[in-house]
């Protein structure tokens, strides 16, 4: 298959909004997890949705949820099924990058719909944004987040975006209980791209590496000590991925002392003279707020605000 990247400087296409009483497809493109299917179905029904569970969700192949073939088939089947209104991932873990060179991006482009996940799912976000050209959602997954009873903003943040309740010009709310930190003040507009820092770095040198020209870079991670975050950021800098950023939004960096992280972020990004805002509750945290990857946003680091510059869903 010949890959044709989309123009990263342009807004990615919005996707159809999640309708009331829609059907949500559940896939496991990365690691396995025990799932109480009755609980999952009840949880969805209580919110007006039905759930279609794809075969890989019920399988386990070591640290993978089923073979590469099973997980790839589930991904394709969920996108191709026009009855499925949105796709939710079971969990992260490992294995998503193994699928990237086998995905039918033309199929995904023809059947664009909300696709939600984080952590290892970052690899799929990067590839879909680059080669299928539509907005995806860095947001909660079923097992650890939604069924894990994370704080209410986790659920409301997800559904307000998928249902189209937040339009262009809307402020993406952030809970006051979790103060944000301005690393570098300023205002920037650009396409929001990124996800898990380790996965972003792991795609360097491949056709799926992040297109960082003119973007607002979002990064998050878990259980990475400060020296490894330093190494990962240095990797991006040496790969030329920081030079033309317009801004940086730093999500949760679970396990890192905030003051030490702030010092590293300032040392890394101050020479670039771009706005940098840290502490956004997205990633391996509670609450876990949803972000629209590929969407045009305005980052005001001084005022600690993130604003949508486009509709991310339609209909």
PDB file of N, CA and C in Angstrom, residues 118-202:
ATOM      1  N   UNK A 118      -5.601   5.724  24.692  1.00  0.00           N
ATOM      2  CA  UNK A 118      -4.371   6.444  25.043  1.00  0.00           C
ATOM      3  C   UNK A 118      -3.283   5.429  25.345  1.00  0.00           C
ATOM      4  N   UNK A 119      -2.169   5.889  25.848  1.00  0.00           N
ATOM      5  CA  UNK A 119      -1.033   5.033  26.192  1.00  0.00           C
ATOM      6  C   UNK A 119      -0.478   4.391  24.921  1.00  0.00           C
ATOM      7  N   UNK A 120      -0.425   3.058  24.837  1.00  0.00           N
ATOM      8  CA  UNK A 120       0.112   2.379  23.663  1.00  0.00           C
ATOM      9  C   UNK A 120      -0.700   2.696  22.406  1.00  0.00           C
ATOM     10  N   UNK A 121      -1.945   3.106  22.582  1.00  0.00           N
ATOM     11  CA  UNK A 121      -2.826   3.455  21.459  1.00  0.00           C
ATOM     12  C   UNK A 121      -2.310   4.701  20.739  1.00  0.00           C
ATOM     13  N   UNK A 122      -1.375   5.425  21.367  1.00  0.00           N
ATOM     14  CA  UNK A 122      -0.752   6.591  20.724  1.00  0.00           C
ATOM     15  C   UNK A 122      -0.233   6.253  19.330  1.00  0.00           C
ATOM     16  N   UNK A 123       0.340   5.067  19.164  1.00  0.00           N
ATOM     17  CA  UNK A 123       0.861   4.682  17.847  1.00  0.00           C
ATOM     18  C   UNK A 123      -0.237   4.716  16.790  1.00  0.00           C
ATOM     19  N   UNK A 124      -1.427   4.280  17.144  1.00  0.00           N
ATOM     20  CA  UNK A 124      -2.549   4.300  16.199  1.00  0.00           C
ATOM     21  C   UNK A 124      -3.020   5.728  15.948  1.00  0.00           C
ATOM     22  N   UNK A 125      -3.054   6.549  16.992  1.00  0.00           N
ATOM     23  CA  UNK A 125      -3.423   7.956  16.787  1.00  0.00           C
ATOM     24  C   UNK A 125      -2.489   8.620  15.779  1.00  0.00           C
ATOM     25  N   UNK A 126      -1.190   8.448  15.959  1.00  0.00           N
ATOM     26  CA  UNK A 126      -0.218   9.086  15.066  1.00  0.00           C
ATOM     27  C   UNK A 126      -0.412   8.628  13.628  1.00  0.00           C
ATOM     28  N   UNK A 127      -0.605   7.327  13.444  1.00  0.00           N
ATOM     29  CA  UNK A 127      -0.736   6.778  12.096  1.00  0.00           C
ATOM     30  C   UNK A 127      -2.050   7.199  11.445  1.00  0.00           C
ATOM     31  N   UNK A 128      -3.143   7.145  12.203  1.00  0.00           N
ATOM     32  CA  UNK A 128      -4.449   7.524  11.645  1.00  0.00           C
ATOM     33  C   UNK A 128      -4.463   9.002  11.284  1.00  0.00           C
ATOM     34  N   UNK A 129      -3.970   9.844  12.190  1.00  0.00           N
ATOM     35  CA  UNK A 129      -3.940  11.275  11.892  1.00  0.00           C
ATOM     36  C   UNK A 129      -3.119  11.557  10.643  1.00  0.00           C
ATOM     37  N   UNK A 130      -2.009  10.830  10.471  1.00  0.00           N
ATOM     38  CA  UNK A 130      -1.107  11.121   9.360  1.00  0.00           C
ATOM     39  C   UNK A 130      -1.608  10.553   8.034  1.00  0.00           C
ATOM     40  N   UNK A 131      -2.211   9.356   8.056  1.00  0.00           N
ATOM     41  CA  UNK A 131      -2.528   8.678   6.802  1.00  0.00           C
ATOM     42  C   UNK A 131      -4.018   8.516   6.512  1.00  0.00           C
ATOM     43  N   UNK A 132      -4.869   8.775   7.505  1.00  0.00           N
ATOM     44  CA  UNK A 132      -6.309   8.743   7.246  1.00  0.00           C
ATOM     45  C   UNK A 132      -6.926  10.122   7.360  1.00  0.00           C
ATOM     46  N   UNK A 133      -6.290  11.023   8.103  1.00  0.00           N
ATOM     47  CA  UNK A 133      -6.650  12.435   8.057  1.00  0.00           C
ATOM     48  C   UNK A 133      -7.907  12.832   8.784  1.00  0.00           C
ATOM     49  N   UNK A 134      -8.225  12.159   9.905  1.00  0.00           N
ATOM     50  CA  UNK A 134      -9.373  12.616  10.685  1.00  0.00           C
ATOM     51  C   UNK A 134      -9.026  12.692  12.170  1.00  0.00           C
ATOM     52  N   UNK A 135      -9.827  13.475  12.883  1.00  0.00           N
ATOM     53  CA  UNK A 135      -9.614  13.690  14.318  1.00  0.00           C
ATOM     54  C   UNK A 135      -9.836  12.386  15.074  1.00  0.00           C
ATOM     55  N   UNK A 136      -8.935  12.081  16.005  1.00  0.00           N
ATOM     56  CA  UNK A 136      -9.107  10.964  16.935  1.00  0.00           C
ATOM     57  C   UNK A 136      -9.076  11.517  18.356  1.00  0.00           C
ATOM     58  N   UNK A 137      -9.352  10.673  19.329  1.00  0.00           N
ATOM     59  CA  UNK A 137      -9.545  11.179  20.692  1.00  0.00           C
ATOM     60  C   UNK A 137      -8.633  10.454  21.689  1.00  0.00           C
ATOM     61  N   UNK A 138      -7.733  11.223  22.285  1.00  0.00           N
ATOM     62  CA  UNK A 138      -6.875  10.724  23.363  1.00  0.00           C
ATOM     63  C   UNK A 138      -7.739  10.762  24.616  1.00  0.00           C
ATOM     64  N   UNK A 139      -8.294   9.605  24.974  1.00  0.00           N
ATOM     65  CA  UNK A 139      -9.250   9.604  26.057  1.00  0.00           C
ATOM     66  C   UNK A 139      -9.362   8.269  26.744  1.00  0.00           C
ATOM     67  N   UNK A 140     -10.294   8.169  27.681  1.00  0.00           N
ATOM     68  CA  UNK A 140     -10.387   7.004  28.564  1.00  0.00           C
ATOM     69  C   UNK A 140     -10.704   5.714  27.825  1.00  0.00           C
ATOM     70  N   UNK A 141     -10.183   4.633  28.369  1.00  0.00           N
ATOM     71  CA  UNK A 141     -10.467   3.307  27.836  1.00  0.00           C
ATOM     72  C   UNK A 141     -11.419   2.597  28.791  1.00  0.00           C
ATOM     73  N   UNK A 142     -12.025   1.542  28.309  1.00  0.00           N
ATOM     74  CA  UNK A 142     -13.127   0.951  29.060  1.00  0.00           C
ATOM     75  C   UNK A 142     -12.677   0.334  30.373  1.00  0.00           C
ATOM     76  N   UNK A 143     -11.622  -0.456  30.336  1.00  0.00           N
ATOM     77  CA  UNK A 143     -11.308  -1.288  31.486  1.00  0.00           C
ATOM     78  C   UNK A 143     -10.842  -0.479  32.698  1.00  0.00           C
ATOM     79  N   UNK A 144      -9.761   0.269  32.547  1.00  0.00           N
ATOM     80  CA  UNK A 144      -9.171   0.951  33.701  1.00  0.00           C
ATOM     81  C   UNK A 144      -9.853   2.265  34.031  1.00  0.00           C
ATOM     82  N   UNK A 145     -10.447   2.905  33.040  1.00  0.00           N
ATOM     83  CA  UNK A 145     -10.968   4.259  33.243  1.00  0.00           C
ATOM     84  C   UNK A 145     -12.473   4.287  33.498  1.00  0.00           C
ATOM     85  N   UNK A 146     -13.250   3.881  32.488  1.00  0.00           N
ATOM     86  CA  UNK A 146     -14.700   4.021  32.595  1.00  0.00           C
ATOM     87  C   UNK A 146     -15.301   3.023  33.571  1.00  0.00           C
ATOM     88  N   UNK A 147     -14.872   1.774  33.496  1.00  0.00           N
ATOM     89  CA  UNK A 147     -15.342   0.793  34.466  1.00  0.00           C
ATOM     90  C   UNK A 147     -14.568   0.877  35.770  1.00  0.00           C
ATOM     91  N   UNK A 148     -13.483   1.631  35.769  1.00  0.00           N
ATOM     92  CA  UNK A 148     -12.667   1.792  36.966  1.00  0.00           C
ATOM     93  C   UNK A 148     -13.130   2.910  37.871  1.00  0.00           C
ATOM     94  N   UNK A 149     -14.288   3.499  37.550  1.00  0.00           N
ATOM     95  CA  UNK A 149     -14.893   4.533  38.401  1.00  0.00           C
ATOM     96  C   UNK A 149     -13.966   5.719  38.634  1.00  0.00           C
ATOM     97  N   UNK A 150     -13.305   6.154  37.591  1.00  0.00           N
ATOM     98  CA  UNK A 150     -12.514   7.377  37.727  1.00  0.00           C
ATOM     99  C   UNK A 150     -13.443   8.574  37.905  1.00  0.00           C
ATOM    100  N   UNK A 151     -12.892   9.679  38.354  1.00  0.00           N
ATOM    101  CA  UNK A 151     -13.690  10.848  38.704  1.00  0.00           C
ATOM    102  C   UNK A 151     -14.585  11.292  37.542  1.00  0.00           C
ATOM    103  N   UNK A 152     -15.751  11.895  37.848  1.00  0.00           N
ATOM    104  CA  UNK A 152     -16.749  12.215  36.825  1.00  0.00           C
ATOM    105  C   UNK A 152     -16.256  12.978  35.602  1.00  0.00           C
ATOM    106  N   UNK A 153     -15.277  13.904  35.735  1.00  0.00           N
ATOM    107  CA  UNK A 153     -14.828  14.582  34.506  1.00  0.00           C
ATOM    108  C   UNK A 153     -14.295  13.640  33.442  1.00  0.00           C
ATOM    109  N   UNK A 154     -13.861  12.441  33.834  1.00  0.00           N
ATOM    110  CA  UNK A 154     -13.364  11.472  32.854  1.00  0.00           C
ATOM    111  C   UNK A 154     -14.453  11.141  31.849  1.00  0.00           C
ATOM    112  N   UNK A 155     -15.627  10.803  32.348  1.00  0.00           N
ATOM    113  CA  UNK A 155     -16.746  10.443  31.475  1.00  0.00           C
ATOM    114  C   UNK A 155     -17.331  11.661  30.768  1.00  0.00           C
ATOM    115  N   UNK A 156     -17.571  12.740  31.490  1.00  0.00           N
ATOM    116  CA  UNK A 156     -18.230  13.903  30.892  1.00  0.00           C
ATOM    117  C   UNK A 156     -17.358  14.553  29.826  1.00  0.00           C
ATOM    118  N   UNK A 157     -16.040  14.570  30.041  1.00  0.00           N
ATOM    119  CA  UNK A 157     -15.129  15.136  29.048  1.00  0.00           C
ATOM    120  C   UNK A 157     -15.191  14.347  27.746  1.00  0.00           C
ATOM    121  N   UNK A 158     -15.248  13.021  27.857  1.00  0.00           N
ATOM    122  CA  UNK A 158     -15.330  12.171  26.671  1.00  0.00           C
ATOM    123  C   UNK A 158     -16.617  12.406  25.902  1.00  0.00           C
ATOM    124  N   UNK A 159     -17.747  12.289  26.571  1.00  0.00           N
ATOM    125  CA  UNK A 159     -19.019  12.329  25.862  1.00  0.00           C
ATOM    126  C   UNK A 159     -19.383  13.730  25.384  1.00  0.00           C
ATOM    127  N   UNK A 160     -18.927  14.771  26.067  1.00  0.00           N
ATOM    128  CA  UNK A 160     -19.210  16.127  25.588  1.00  0.00           C
ATOM    129  C   UNK A 160     -18.532  16.384  24.249  1.00  0.00           C
ATOM    130  N   UNK A 161     -17.365  15.793  24.036  1.00  0.00           N
ATOM    131  CA  UNK A 161     -16.687  15.929  22.747  1.00  0.00           C
ATOM    132  C   UNK A 161     -17.316  15.028  21.690  1.00  0.00           C
ATOM    133  N   UNK A 162     -17.560  13.763  22.027  1.00  0.00           N
ATOM    134  CA  UNK A 162     -18.085  12.823  21.030  1.00  0.00           C
ATOM    135  C   UNK A 162     -19.494  13.180  20.588  1.00  0.00           C
ATOM    136  N   UNK A 163     -20.286  13.761  21.475  1.00  0.00           N
ATOM    137  CA  UNK A 163     -21.673  14.105  21.138  1.00  0.00           C
ATOM    138  C   UNK A 163     -21.785  15.454  20.445  1.00  0.00           C
ATOM    139  N   UNK A 164     -20.688  16.200  20.387  1.00  0.00           N
ATOM    140  CA  UNK A 164     -20.716  17.500  19.718  1.00  0.00           C
ATOM    141  C   UNK A 164     -21.220  18.620  20.589  1.00  0.00           C
ATOM    142  N   UNK A 165     -21.177  18.453  21.903  1.00  0.00           N
ATOM    143  CA  UNK A 165     -21.621  19.512  22.800  1.00  0.00           C
ATOM    144  C   UNK A 165     -20.605  20.643  22.898  1.00  0.00           C
ATOM    145  N   UNK A 166     -19.359  20.373  22.500  1.00  0.00           N
ATOM    146  CA  UNK A 166     -18.324  21.403  22.463  1.00  0.00           C
ATOM    147  C   UNK A 166     -18.036  21.752  21.010  1.00  0.00           C
ATOM    148  N   UNK A 167     -18.263  22.996  20.661  1.00  0.00           N
ATOM    149  CA  UNK A 167     -18.084  23.484  19.294  1.00  0.00           C
ATOM    150  C   UNK A 167     -16.810  24.320  19.194  1.00  0.00           C
ATOM    151  N   UNK A 168     -16.510  24.753  17.969  1.00  0.00           N
ATOM    152  CA  UNK A 168     -15.396  25.677  17.774  1.00  0.00           C
ATOM    153  C   UNK A 168     -15.591  26.898  18.662  1.00  0.00           C
ATOM    154  N   UNK A 169     -14.544  27.288  19.359  1.00  0.00           N
ATOM    155  CA  UNK A 169     -14.613  28.407  20.295  1.00  0.00           C
ATOM    156  C   UNK A 169     -14.832  27.989  21.727  1.00  0.00           C
ATOM    157  N   UNK A 170     -15.124  26.691  21.948  1.00  0.00           N
ATOM    158  CA  UNK A 170     -15.373  26.202  23.308  1.00  0.00           C
ATOM    159  C   UNK A 170     -14.074  26.033  24.086  1.00  0.00           C
ATOM    160  N   UNK A 171     -14.152  26.359  25.362  1.00  0.00           N
ATOM    161  CA  UNK A 171     -13.039  26.124  26.273  1.00  0.00           C
ATOM    162  C   UNK A 171     -13.084  24.666  26.723  1.00  0.00           C
ATOM    163  N   UNK A 172     -11.947  23.986  26.652  1.00  0.00           N
ATOM    164  CA  UNK A 172     -11.849  22.640  27.199  1.00  0.00           C
ATOM    165  C   UNK A 172     -11.603  22.788  28.700  1.00  0.00           C
ATOM    166  N   UNK A 173     -12.606  22.425  29.477  1.00  0.00           N
ATOM    167  CA  UNK A 173     -12.559  22.671  30.916  1.00  0.00           C
ATOM    168  C   UNK A 173     -11.515  21.792  31.595  1.00  0.00           C
ATOM    169  N   UNK A 174     -10.910  22.366  32.627  1.00  0.00           N
ATOM    170  CA  UNK A 174      -9.941  21.626  33.430  1.00  0.00           C
ATOM    171  C   UNK A 174     -10.309  21.807  34.897  1.00  0.00           C
ATOM    172  N   UNK A 175     -10.375  20.713  35.675  1.00  0.00           N
ATOM    173  CA  UNK A 175     -10.835  20.831  37.067  1.00  0.00           C
ATOM    174  C   UNK A 175      -9.921  21.712  37.914  1.00  0.00           C
ATOM    175  N   UNK A 176     -10.553  22.626  38.648  1.00  0.00           N
ATOM    176  CA  UNK A 176      -9.794  23.574  39.472  1.00  0.00           C
ATOM    177  C   UNK A 176      -9.015  22.877  40.580  1.00  0.00           C
ATOM    178  N   UNK A 177      -9.437  21.677  40.930  1.00  0.00           N
ATOM    179  CA  UNK A 177      -8.746  20.941  42.004  1.00  0.00           C
ATOM    180  C   UNK A 177      -7.331  20.531  41.613  1.00  0.00           C
ATOM    181  N   UNK A 178      -7.017  20.618  40.325  1.00  0.00           N
ATOM    182  CA  UNK A 178      -5.700  20.217  39.830  1.00  0.00           C
ATOM    183  C   UNK A 178      -5.061  21.411  39.123  1.00  0.00           C
ATOM    184  N   UNK A 179      -4.330  22.256  39.852  1.00  0.00           N
ATOM    185  CA  UNK A 179      -3.777  23.483  39.271  1.00  0.00           C
ATOM    186  C   UNK A 179      -2.800  23.190  38.131  1.00  0.00           C
ATOM    187  N   UNK A 180      -2.889  24.010  37.110  1.00  0.00           N
ATOM    188  CA  UNK A 180      -1.975  23.933  35.977  1.00  0.00           C
ATOM    189  C   UNK A 180      -0.765  24.827  36.233  1.00  0.00           C
ATOM    190  N   UNK A 181       0.325  24.545  35.545  1.00  0.00           N
ATOM    191  CA  UNK A 181       1.569  25.304  35.712  1.00  0.00           C
ATOM    192  C   UNK A 181       2.007  25.890  34.385  1.00  0.00           C
ATOM    193  N   UNK A 182       2.171  27.211  34.339  1.00  0.00           N
ATOM    194  CA  UNK A 182       2.712  27.865  33.158  1.00  0.00           C
ATOM    195  C   UNK A 182       4.230  27.743  33.188  1.00  0.00           C
ATOM    196  N   UNK A 183       4.772  26.972  32.255  1.00  0.00           N
ATOM    197  CA  UNK A 183       6.227  26.838  32.145  1.00  0.00           C
ATOM    198  C   UNK A 183       6.791  27.999  31.348  1.00  0.00           C
ATOM    199  N   UNK A 184       6.138  28.317  30.235  1.00  0.00           N
ATOM    200  CA  UNK A 184       6.473  29.477  29.405  1.00  0.00           C
ATOM    201  C   UNK A 184       5.166  30.120  28.967  1.00  0.00           C
ATOM    202  N   UNK A 185       4.944  31.406  29.211  1.00  0.00           N
ATOM    203  CA  UNK A 185       3.692  32.054  28.821  1.00  0.00           C
ATOM    204  C   UNK A 185       3.627  32.276  27.310  1.00  0.00           C
ATOM    205  N   UNK A 186       2.431  32.630  26.850  1.00  0.00           N
ATOM    206  CA  UNK A 186       2.243  32.934  25.438  1.00  0.00           C
ATOM    207  C   UNK A 186       1.001  32.263  24.898  1.00  0.00           C
ATOM    208  N   UNK A 187       0.667  32.623  23.669  1.00  0.00           N
ATOM    209  CA  UNK A 187      -0.515  32.091  22.985  1.00  0.00           C
ATOM    210  C   UNK A 187      -0.077  31.506  21.652  1.00  0.00           C
ATOM    211  N   UNK A 188      -0.597  30.344  21.315  1.00  0.00           N
ATOM    212  CA  UNK A 188      -0.272  29.714  20.037  1.00  0.00           C
ATOM    213  C   UNK A 188      -1.485  28.943  19.524  1.00  0.00           C
ATOM    214  N   UNK A 189      -1.643  28.926  18.214  1.00  0.00           N
ATOM    215  CA  UNK A 189      -2.676  28.128  17.565  1.00  0.00           C
ATOM    216  C   UNK A 189      -1.995  27.077  16.695  1.00  0.00           C
ATOM    217  N   UNK A 190      -2.542  25.890  16.680  1.00  0.00           N
ATOM    218  CA  UNK A 190      -1.982  24.834  15.849  1.00  0.00           C
ATOM    219  C   UNK A 190      -2.743  23.547  16.044  1.00  0.00           C
ATOM    220  N   UNK A 191      -2.340  22.557  15.294  1.00  0.00           N
ATOM    221  CA  UNK A 191      -2.953  21.242  15.393  1.00  0.00           C
ATOM    222  C   UNK A 191      -2.411  20.525  16.614  1.00  0.00           C
ATOM    223  N   UNK A 192      -3.304  19.994  17.431  1.00  0.00           N
ATOM    224  CA  UNK A 192      -2.902  19.271  18.632  1.00  0.00           C
ATOM    225  C   UNK A 192      -2.578  17.830  18.267  1.00  0.00           C
ATOM    226  N   UNK A 193      -1.327  17.440  18.468  1.00  0.00           N
ATOM    227  CA  UNK A 193      -0.891  16.081  18.154  1.00  0.00           C
ATOM    228  C   UNK A 193       0.016  15.559  19.259  1.00  0.00           C
ATOM    229  N   UNK A 194       0.063  14.239  19.377  1.00  0.00           N
ATOM    230  CA  UNK A 194       0.976  13.644  20.335  1.00  0.00           C
ATOM    231  C   UNK A 194       0.337  12.490  21.071  1.00  0.00           C
ATOM    232  N   UNK A 195       0.629  12.410  22.377  1.00  0.00           N
ATOM    233  CA  UNK A 195       0.155  11.311  23.204  1.00  0.00           C
ATOM    234  C   UNK A 195       1.264  10.852  24.129  1.00  0.00           C
ATOM    235  N   UNK A 196       1.414   9.556  24.261  1.00  0.00           N
ATOM    236  CA  UNK A 196       2.416   8.998  25.156  1.00  0.00           C
ATOM    237  C   UNK A 196       3.824   9.274  24.633  1.00  0.00           C
ATOM    238  N   UNK A 197       4.647   9.884  25.469  1.00  0.00           N
ATOM    239  CA  UNK A 197       5.978  10.319  25.042  1.00  0.00           C
ATOM    240  C   UNK A 197       6.843   9.145  24.593  1.00  0.00           C
ATOM    241  N   UNK A 198       6.778   8.038  25.305  1.00  0.00           N
ATOM    242  CA  UNK A 198       7.588   6.873  24.932  1.00  0.00           C
ATOM    243  C   UNK A 198       7.203   6.339  23.557  1.00  0.00           C
ATOM    244  N   UNK A 199       5.899   6.340  23.255  1.00  0.00           N
ATOM    245  CA  UNK A 199       5.443   5.846  21.947  1.00  0.00           C
ATOM    246  C   UNK A 199       5.782   6.831  20.841  1.00  0.00           C
ATOM    247  N   UNK A 200       5.708   8.128  21.131  1.00  0.00           N
ATOM    248  CA  UNK A 200       6.118   9.123  20.141  1.00  0.00           C
ATOM    249  C   UNK A 200       7.579   8.893  19.757  1.00  0.00           C
ATOM    250  N   UNK A 201       8.425   8.699  20.771  1.00  0.00           N
ATOM    251  CA  UNK A 201       9.849   8.471  20.500  1.00  0.00           C
ATOM    252  C   UNK A 201      10.078   7.154  19.778  1.00  0.00           C
ATOM    253  N   UNK A 202       9.276   6.139  20.100  1.00  0.00           N
ATOM    254  CA  UNK A 202       9.462   4.816  19.501  1.00  0.00           C
ATOM    255  C   UNK A 202       9.159   4.791  18.008  1.00  0.00           C
TER     256      UNK A 202
END
